[in-house]
Coordinates of C-alpha atoms in Angstrom, one line a residue:
X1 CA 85.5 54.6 -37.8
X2 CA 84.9 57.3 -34.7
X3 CA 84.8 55.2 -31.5
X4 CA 81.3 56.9 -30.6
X5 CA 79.8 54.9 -33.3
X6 CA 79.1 50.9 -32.9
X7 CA 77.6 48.7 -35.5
X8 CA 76.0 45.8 -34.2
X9 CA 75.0 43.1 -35.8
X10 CA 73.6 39.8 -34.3
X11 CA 71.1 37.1 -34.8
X12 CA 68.9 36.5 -31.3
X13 CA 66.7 33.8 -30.7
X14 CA 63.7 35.0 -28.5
X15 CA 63.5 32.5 -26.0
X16 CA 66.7 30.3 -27.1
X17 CA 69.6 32.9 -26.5
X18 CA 70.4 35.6 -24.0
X19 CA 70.8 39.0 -25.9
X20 CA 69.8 42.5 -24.5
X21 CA 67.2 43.7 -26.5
X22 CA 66.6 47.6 -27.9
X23 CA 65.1 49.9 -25.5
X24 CA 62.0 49.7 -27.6
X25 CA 58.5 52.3 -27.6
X26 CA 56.4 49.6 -26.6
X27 CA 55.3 48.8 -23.0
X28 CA 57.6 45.1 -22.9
X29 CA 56.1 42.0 -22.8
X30 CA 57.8 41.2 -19.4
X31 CA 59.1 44.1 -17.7
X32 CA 61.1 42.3 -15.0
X33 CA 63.4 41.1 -17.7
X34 CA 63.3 44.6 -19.4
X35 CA 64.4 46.1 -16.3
X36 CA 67.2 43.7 -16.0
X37 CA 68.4 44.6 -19.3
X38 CA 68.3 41.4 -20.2
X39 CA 66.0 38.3 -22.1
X40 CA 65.9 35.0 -20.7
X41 CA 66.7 31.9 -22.2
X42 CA 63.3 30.8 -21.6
X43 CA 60.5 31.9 -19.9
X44 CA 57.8 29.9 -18.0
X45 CA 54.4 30.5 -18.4
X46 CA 52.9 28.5 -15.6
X47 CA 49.2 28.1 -16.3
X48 CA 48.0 27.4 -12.4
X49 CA 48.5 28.2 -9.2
X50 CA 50.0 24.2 -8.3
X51 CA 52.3 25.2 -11.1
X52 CA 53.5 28.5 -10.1
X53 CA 54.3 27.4 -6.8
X54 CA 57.0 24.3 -8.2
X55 CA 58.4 27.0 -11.0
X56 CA 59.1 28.8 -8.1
X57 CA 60.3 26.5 -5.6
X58 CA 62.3 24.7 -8.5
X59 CA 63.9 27.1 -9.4
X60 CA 64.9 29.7 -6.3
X61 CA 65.7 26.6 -3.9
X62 CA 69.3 24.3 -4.4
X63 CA 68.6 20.2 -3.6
X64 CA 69.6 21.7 0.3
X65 CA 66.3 23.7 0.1
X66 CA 68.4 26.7 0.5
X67 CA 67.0 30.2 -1.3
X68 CA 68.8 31.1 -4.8
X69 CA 68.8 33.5 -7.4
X70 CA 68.6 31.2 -10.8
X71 CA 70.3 32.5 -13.4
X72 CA 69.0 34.2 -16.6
X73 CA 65.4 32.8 -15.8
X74 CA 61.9 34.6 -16.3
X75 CA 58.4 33.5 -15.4
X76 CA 55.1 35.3 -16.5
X77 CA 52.1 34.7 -14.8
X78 CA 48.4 35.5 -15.2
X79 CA 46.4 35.1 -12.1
X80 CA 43.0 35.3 -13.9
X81 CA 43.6 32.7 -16.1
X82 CA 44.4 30.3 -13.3
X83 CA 41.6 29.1 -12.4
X84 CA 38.7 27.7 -14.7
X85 CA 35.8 30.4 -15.0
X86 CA 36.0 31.1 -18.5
X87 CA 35.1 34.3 -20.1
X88 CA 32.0 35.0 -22.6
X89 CA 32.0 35.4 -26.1
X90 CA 30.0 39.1 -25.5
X91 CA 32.9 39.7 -22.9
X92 CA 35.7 38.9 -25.2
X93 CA 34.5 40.4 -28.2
X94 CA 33.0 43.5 -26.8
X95 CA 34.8 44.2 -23.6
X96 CA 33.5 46.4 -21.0
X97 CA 36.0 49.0 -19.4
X98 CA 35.9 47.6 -15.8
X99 CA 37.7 46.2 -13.3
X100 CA 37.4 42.4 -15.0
X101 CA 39.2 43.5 -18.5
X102 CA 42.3 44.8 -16.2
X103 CA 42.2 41.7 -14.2
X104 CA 41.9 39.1 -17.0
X105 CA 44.7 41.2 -18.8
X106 CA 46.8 41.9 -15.8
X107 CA 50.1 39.7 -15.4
X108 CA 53.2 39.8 -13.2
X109 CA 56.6 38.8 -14.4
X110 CA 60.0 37.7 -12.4
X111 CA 63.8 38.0 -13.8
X112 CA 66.7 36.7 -12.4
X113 CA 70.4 36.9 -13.4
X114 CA 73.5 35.9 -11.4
X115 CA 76.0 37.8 -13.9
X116 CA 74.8 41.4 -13.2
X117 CA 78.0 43.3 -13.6
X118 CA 79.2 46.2 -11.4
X119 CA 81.7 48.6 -12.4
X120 CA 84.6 46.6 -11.3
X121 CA 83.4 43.7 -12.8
X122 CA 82.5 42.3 -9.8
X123 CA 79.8 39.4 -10.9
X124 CA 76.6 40.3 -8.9
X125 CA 72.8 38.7 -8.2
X126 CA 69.9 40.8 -9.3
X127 CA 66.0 40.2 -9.4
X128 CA 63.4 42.2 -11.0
X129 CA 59.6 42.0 -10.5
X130 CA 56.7 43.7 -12.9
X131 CA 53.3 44.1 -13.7
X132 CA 51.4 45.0 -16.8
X133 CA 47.8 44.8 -18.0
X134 CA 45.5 46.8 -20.6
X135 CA 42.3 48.1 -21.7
X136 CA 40.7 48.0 -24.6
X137 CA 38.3 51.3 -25.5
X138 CA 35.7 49.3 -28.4
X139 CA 33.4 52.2 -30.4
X140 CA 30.9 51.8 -33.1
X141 CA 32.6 51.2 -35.7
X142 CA 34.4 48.2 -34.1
X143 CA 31.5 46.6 -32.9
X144 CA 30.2 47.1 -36.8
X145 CA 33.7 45.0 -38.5
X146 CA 33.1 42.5 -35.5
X147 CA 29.1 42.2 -36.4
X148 CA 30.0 41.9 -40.7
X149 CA 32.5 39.3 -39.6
X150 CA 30.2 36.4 -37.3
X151 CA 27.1 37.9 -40.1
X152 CA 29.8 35.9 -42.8
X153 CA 31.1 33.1 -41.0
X154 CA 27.2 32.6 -39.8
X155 CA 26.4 32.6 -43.5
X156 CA 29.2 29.9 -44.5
X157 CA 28.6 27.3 -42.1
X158 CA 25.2 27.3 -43.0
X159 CA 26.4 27.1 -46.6
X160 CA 28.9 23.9 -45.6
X161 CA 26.2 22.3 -44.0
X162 CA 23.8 22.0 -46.9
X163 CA 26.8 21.1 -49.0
X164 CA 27.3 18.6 -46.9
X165 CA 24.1 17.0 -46.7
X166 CA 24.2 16.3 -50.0
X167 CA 27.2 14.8 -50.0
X168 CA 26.4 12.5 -46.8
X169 CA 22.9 11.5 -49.5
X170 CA 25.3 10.5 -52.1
X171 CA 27.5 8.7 -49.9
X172 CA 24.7 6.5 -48.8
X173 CA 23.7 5.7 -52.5
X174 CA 27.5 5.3 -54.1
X175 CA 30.3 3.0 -53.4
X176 CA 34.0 3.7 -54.5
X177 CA 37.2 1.8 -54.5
X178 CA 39.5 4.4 -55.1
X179 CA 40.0 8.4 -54.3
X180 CA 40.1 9.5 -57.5
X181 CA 36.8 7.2 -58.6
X182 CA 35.1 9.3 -55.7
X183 CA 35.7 13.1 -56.3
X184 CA 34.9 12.7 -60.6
X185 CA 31.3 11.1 -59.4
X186 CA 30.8 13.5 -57.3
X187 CA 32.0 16.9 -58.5
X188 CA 29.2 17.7 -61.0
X189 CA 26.9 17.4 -57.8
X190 CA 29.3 18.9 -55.5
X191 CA 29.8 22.4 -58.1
X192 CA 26.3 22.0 -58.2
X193 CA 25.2 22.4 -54.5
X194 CA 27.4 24.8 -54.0
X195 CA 26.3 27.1 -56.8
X196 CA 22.7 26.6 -55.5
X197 CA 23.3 27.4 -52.1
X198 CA 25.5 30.4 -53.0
X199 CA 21.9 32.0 -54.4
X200 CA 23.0 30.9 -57.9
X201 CA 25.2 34.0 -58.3
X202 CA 27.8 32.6 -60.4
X203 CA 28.5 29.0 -61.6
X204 CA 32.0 29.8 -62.2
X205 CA 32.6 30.8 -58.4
X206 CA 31.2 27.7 -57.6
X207 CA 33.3 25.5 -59.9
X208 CA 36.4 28.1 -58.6
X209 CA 35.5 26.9 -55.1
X210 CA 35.0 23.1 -55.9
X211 CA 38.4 23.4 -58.0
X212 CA 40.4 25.2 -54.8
X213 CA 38.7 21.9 -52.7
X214 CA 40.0 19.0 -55.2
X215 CA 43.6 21.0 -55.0
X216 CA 43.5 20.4 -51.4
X217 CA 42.8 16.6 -51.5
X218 CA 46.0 15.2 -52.7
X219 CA 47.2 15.5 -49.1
X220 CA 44.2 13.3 -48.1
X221 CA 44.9 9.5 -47.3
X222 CA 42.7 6.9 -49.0
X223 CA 41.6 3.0 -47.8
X224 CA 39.6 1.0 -49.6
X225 CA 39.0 -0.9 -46.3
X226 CA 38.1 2.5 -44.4
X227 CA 36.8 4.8 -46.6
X228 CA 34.7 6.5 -43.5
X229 CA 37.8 8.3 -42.7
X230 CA 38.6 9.4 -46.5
X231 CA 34.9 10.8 -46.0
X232 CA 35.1 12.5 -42.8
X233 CA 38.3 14.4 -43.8
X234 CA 36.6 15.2 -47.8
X235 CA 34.0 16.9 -45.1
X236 CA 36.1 18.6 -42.8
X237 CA 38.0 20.2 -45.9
X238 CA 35.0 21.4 -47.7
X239 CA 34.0 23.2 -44.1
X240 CA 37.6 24.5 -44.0
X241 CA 37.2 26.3 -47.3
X242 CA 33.5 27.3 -47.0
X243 CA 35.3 29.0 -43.5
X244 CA 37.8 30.8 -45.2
X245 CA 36.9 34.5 -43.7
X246 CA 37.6 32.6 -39.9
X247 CA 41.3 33.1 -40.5
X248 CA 40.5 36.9 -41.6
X249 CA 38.0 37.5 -38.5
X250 CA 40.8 35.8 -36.0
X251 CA 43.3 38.5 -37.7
X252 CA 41.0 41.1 -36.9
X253 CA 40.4 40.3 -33.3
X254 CA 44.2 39.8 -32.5
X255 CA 44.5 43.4 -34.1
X256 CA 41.0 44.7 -33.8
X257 CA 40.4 48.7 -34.7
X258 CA 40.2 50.9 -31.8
X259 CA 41.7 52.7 -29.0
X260 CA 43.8 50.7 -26.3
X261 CA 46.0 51.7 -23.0
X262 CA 49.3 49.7 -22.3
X263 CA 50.3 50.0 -18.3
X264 CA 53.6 48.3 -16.7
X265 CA 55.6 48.6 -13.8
X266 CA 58.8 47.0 -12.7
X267 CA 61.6 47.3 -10.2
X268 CA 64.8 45.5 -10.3
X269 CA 66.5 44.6 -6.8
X270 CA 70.6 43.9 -6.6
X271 CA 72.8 42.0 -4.1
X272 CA 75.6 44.1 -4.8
X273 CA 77.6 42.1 -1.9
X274 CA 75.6 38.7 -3.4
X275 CA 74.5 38.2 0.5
X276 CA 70.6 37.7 0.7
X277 CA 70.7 40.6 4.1
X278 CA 71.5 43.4 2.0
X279 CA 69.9 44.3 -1.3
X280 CA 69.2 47.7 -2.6
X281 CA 66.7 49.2 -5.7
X282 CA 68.7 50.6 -8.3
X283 CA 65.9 51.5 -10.8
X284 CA 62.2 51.3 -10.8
X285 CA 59.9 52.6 -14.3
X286 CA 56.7 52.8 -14.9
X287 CA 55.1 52.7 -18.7
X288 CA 51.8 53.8 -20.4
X289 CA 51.3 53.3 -24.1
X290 CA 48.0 54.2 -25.7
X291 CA 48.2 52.8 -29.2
X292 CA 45.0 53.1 -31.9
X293 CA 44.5 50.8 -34.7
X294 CA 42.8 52.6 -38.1
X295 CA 40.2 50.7 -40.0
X296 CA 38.7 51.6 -44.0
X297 CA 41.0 52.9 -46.0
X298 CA 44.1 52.7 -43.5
X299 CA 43.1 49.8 -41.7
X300 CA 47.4 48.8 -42.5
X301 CA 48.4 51.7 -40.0
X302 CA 48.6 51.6 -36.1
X303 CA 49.7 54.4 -34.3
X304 CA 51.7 54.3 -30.7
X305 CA 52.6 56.5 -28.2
X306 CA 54.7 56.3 -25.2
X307 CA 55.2 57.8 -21.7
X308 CA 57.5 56.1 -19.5
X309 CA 58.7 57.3 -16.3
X310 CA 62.1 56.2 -14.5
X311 CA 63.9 56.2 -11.2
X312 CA 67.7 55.8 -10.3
X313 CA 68.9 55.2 -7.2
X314 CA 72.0 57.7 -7.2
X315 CA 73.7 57.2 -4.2
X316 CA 73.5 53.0 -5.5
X317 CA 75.2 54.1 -9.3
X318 CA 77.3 56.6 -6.5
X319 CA 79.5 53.7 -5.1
X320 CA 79.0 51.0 -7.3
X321 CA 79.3 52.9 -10.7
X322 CA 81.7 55.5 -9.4
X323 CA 82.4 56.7 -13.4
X324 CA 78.7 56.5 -14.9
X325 CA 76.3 59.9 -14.9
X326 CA 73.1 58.5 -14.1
X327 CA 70.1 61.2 -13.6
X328 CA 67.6 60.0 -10.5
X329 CA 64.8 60.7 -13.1
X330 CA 64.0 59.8 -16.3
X331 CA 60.8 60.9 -18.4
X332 CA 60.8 59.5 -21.8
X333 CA 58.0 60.6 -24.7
X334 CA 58.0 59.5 -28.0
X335 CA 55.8 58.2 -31.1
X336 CA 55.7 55.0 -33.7
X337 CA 53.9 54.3 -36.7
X338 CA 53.5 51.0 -37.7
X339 CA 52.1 49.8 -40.9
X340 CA 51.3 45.9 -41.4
X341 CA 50.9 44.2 -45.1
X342 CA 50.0 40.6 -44.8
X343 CA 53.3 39.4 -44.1
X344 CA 55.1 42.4 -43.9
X345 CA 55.5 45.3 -41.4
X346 CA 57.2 48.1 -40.9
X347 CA 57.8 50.7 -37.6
X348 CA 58.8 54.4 -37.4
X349 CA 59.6 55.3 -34.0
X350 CA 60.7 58.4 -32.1
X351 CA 61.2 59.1 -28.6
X352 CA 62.9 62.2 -26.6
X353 CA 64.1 61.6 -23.0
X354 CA 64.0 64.5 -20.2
X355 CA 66.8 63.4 -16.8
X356 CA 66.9 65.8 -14.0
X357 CA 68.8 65.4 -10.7
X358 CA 69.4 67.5 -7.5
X359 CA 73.2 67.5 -6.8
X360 CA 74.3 69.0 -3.6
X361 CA 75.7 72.8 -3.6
X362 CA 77.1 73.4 -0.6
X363 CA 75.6 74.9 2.5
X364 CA 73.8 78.4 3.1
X365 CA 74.4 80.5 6.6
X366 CA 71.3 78.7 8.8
X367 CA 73.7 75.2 7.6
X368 CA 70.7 74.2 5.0
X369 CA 71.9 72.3 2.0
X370 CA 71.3 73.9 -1.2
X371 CA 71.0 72.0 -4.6
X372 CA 71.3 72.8 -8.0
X373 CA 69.0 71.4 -10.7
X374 CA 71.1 69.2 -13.3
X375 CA 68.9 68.2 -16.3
X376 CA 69.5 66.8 -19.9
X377 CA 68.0 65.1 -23.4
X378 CA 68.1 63.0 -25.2
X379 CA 66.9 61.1 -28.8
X380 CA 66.3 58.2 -29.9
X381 CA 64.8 57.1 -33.4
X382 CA 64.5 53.4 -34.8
X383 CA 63.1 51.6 -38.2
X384 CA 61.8 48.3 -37.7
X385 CA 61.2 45.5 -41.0
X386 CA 59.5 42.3 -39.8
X387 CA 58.4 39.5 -41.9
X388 CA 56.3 37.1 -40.2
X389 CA 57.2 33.3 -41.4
X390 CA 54.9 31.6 -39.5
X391 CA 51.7 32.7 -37.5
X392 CA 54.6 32.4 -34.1
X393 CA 57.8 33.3 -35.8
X394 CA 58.9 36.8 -37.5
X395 CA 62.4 37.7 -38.6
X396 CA 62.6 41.3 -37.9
X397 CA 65.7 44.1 -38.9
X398 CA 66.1 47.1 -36.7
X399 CA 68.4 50.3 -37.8
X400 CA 68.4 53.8 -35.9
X401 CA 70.0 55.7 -33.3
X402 CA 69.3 54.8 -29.8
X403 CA 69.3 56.5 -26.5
X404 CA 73.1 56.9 -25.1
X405 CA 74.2 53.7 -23.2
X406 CA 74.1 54.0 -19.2
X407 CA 76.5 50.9 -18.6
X408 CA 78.6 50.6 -21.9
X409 CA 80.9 52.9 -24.3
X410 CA 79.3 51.7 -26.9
X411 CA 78.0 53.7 -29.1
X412 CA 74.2 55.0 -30.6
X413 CA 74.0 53.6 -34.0
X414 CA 72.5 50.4 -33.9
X415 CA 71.7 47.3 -36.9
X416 CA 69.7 44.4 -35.2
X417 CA 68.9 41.6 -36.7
X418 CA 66.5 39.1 -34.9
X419 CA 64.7 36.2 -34.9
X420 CA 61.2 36.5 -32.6
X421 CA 59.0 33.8 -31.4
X422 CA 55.6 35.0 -29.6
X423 CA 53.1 33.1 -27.5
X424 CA 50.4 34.0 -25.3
X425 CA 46.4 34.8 -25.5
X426 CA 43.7 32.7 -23.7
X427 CA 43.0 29.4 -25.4
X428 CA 39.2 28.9 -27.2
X429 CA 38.2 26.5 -24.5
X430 CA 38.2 29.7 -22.3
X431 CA 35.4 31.3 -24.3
X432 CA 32.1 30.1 -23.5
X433 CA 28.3 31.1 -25.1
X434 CA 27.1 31.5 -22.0
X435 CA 27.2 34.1 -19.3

């Protein structure tokens, strides 16, 4: 096989193992680490200030109390989310384009390696710092999916709670011994209520919807000596299934329709010498990715762009990558489609890259220097098959051609296979009712 093509194939755990991930469209999730090249073994996502400040201080400080550069480590942190203020359910459903939604989405990430590898091998400390937050443009048509959703689940619980009265009547008037002696006195009842409350539509959705409730009940424990508990769970399962469009309205918000705008920054600083008094920036980039989300008839597709600007420190990649063309700027532009079926997705990506440099050409007769303008491109295109195992985990297959390698001789052709774990989001005790 020609030595400019390199077929790699891996499995990478997300947080568990250290693997350098594909130069991907999208604005990263922690842009120190992309900057790094790099994905920690973990990264800490310190929920106050009291426990930034000991991730920190655990982590950069030796049992001396001398400073240190930990190795592979990351840390996200939100500053908005820090302290207990909460955020509205108008403000997190329909939020405004202001100076809050950049704060509350705003975060700043830290990477840190102690294996950053100059030319000559030479094992070297590196840190990188980043930012990134987001807004999120809502329109009519939004607001109208958001308003048919809380109109349904309204509409449900009201149905679950008249179920349930019923069934807290009966409760009072029948005794039981065993499970099974329960549920047959009070299906008839229970297919009954339902049917009524349902506006009498159909008694065959109701006895569909009793029938999908008695499936579920095998799982429910049973004591003679404690049947209040038997009870309370019979309850809370009947409101689970009466809720069922809750898990399709929480799919919606964590992919809502509309227009929104990715921004991220990062720098990564080196100790090519690994002494703390002299440091230098080898690369700094800054990303924006608008992305839209279609709704009706194409609600599956979600389009994304990208437009990411990058800076090389050449005189750095000069003497401590004598043999490596490196460009002092970088613009890349590029576009992905992405198309989600229930468990399934699929990405189309493809991004051009514009370098440029000024290289010295010698002198004119006044003894100014004159340059020369050195530019080139480049291409990059990448397919993308996830399939989401879990609501966390997704087992996702990459294949394409990526940008050429700065640091390696490998080459462009690329097979990935990965394993992805995601976290994040505010949690519902954030949301309040009330403004």
């Amino acid at each position: 096989m020609k030595n400019w093509i390199t077929i790699i194939l891996l499995i990478s755990f997300g947080t568990i193992q250290s693997q350098k991930k594909l130069d991907a469209l999208t604005t990263p999730s922690s842009p120190a680490a992309s900057m790094l090249g790099m994905q920690p073994s973990s990264i800490l996502q310190p929920k106050s200030y009291r426990a930034l400040e000991a991730a920190l201080f655990t982590n950069f400080s030796d049992n001396n109390g001398n400073s240190v550069i930990p190795n592979d480590f990351g840390l996200e942190f939100m500053p908005y989310w820090a302290t207990d203020h909460g955020i509205t359910i108008e403000e997190y459903l329909y939020p405004k384009i202001n100076l809050n939604q950049i704060l509350r989405n705003s975060s700043f990430s830290v990477a840190s390696t102690q294996n950053f590898l100059l030319q000559d091998s030479t094992k070297t400390k590196s840190i990188a710092l980043g930012y990134r937050t987001s807004l999120f443009f809502g329109n009519a048509q939004d607001k109208e999916i958001i308003k048919q959703h809380i109109d349904r689940l309204t509409i449900n619980q009201r149905v679950g709670s008249k179920i349930m009265s019923r069934l807290i009547e009966l409760e009072s008037k029948f005794h039981y011994k065993t499970k099974e002696e329960y549920l047959t006195a009070v299906h008839d009842s229970l297919t009954i209520r339902i049917n009524e409350v349902l506006g009498k539509k159909s008694i065959k959705q109701a006895e569909e919807i009793t029938k999908n409730i008695y499936d579920a009940t095998e799982n429910l424990s049973f004591d003679e000596n404690n049947t209040d508990l038997f009870f309370t769970s019979f309850l809370e399962l009947i409101e689970s299934k009466m809720m069922g469009s809750y898990e399709e309205f929480k799919a919606y918000i964590q992919e809502r329709q509309g227009f929104n705008i990715d921004f991220a920054y990062a720098l990564s600083l080196n100790f090519p010498t690994n002494d703390f008094g002299y440091s230098q920036v080898p690369r700094q980039s800054f990303w924006i990715n608008p992305s839209y989300k279609f709704s009706d008839k194409i609600n599956f597709l979600k389009a994304i762009g990208v437009l990411r600007y990058e800076w090389y420190n050449k005189k750095y990649f000069e003497k401590y990558f004598p043999d490596t063309k490196v460009y002092k700027n970088n613009f890349d532009y590029g576009l992905a489609l992405l198309g989600e079926f229930k468990k399934f997705s699929i990405e189309f990506e493809a991004t051009g890259r514009k370098s440029s440099s000024l290289s010295a050409a010698g002198t004119d007769g006044s003894g100014n220097t004159l340059y020369t303008k050195e530019t080139a491109s480049d291409f990059q295109y990448i397919g993308t098959f996830s399939y989401r195992l879990t609501e966390q985990i997704a087992l996702s297959y990459q294949i394409g051609s990526s940008f050429k390698p700065i640091f390696t001789t490998n080459g462009t052709l690329i097979s990935l296979l990965s394993l992805n774990f995601g976290f994040g989001g505010p949690n519902t005790t954030d949301v309040t009712s009330k403004k």
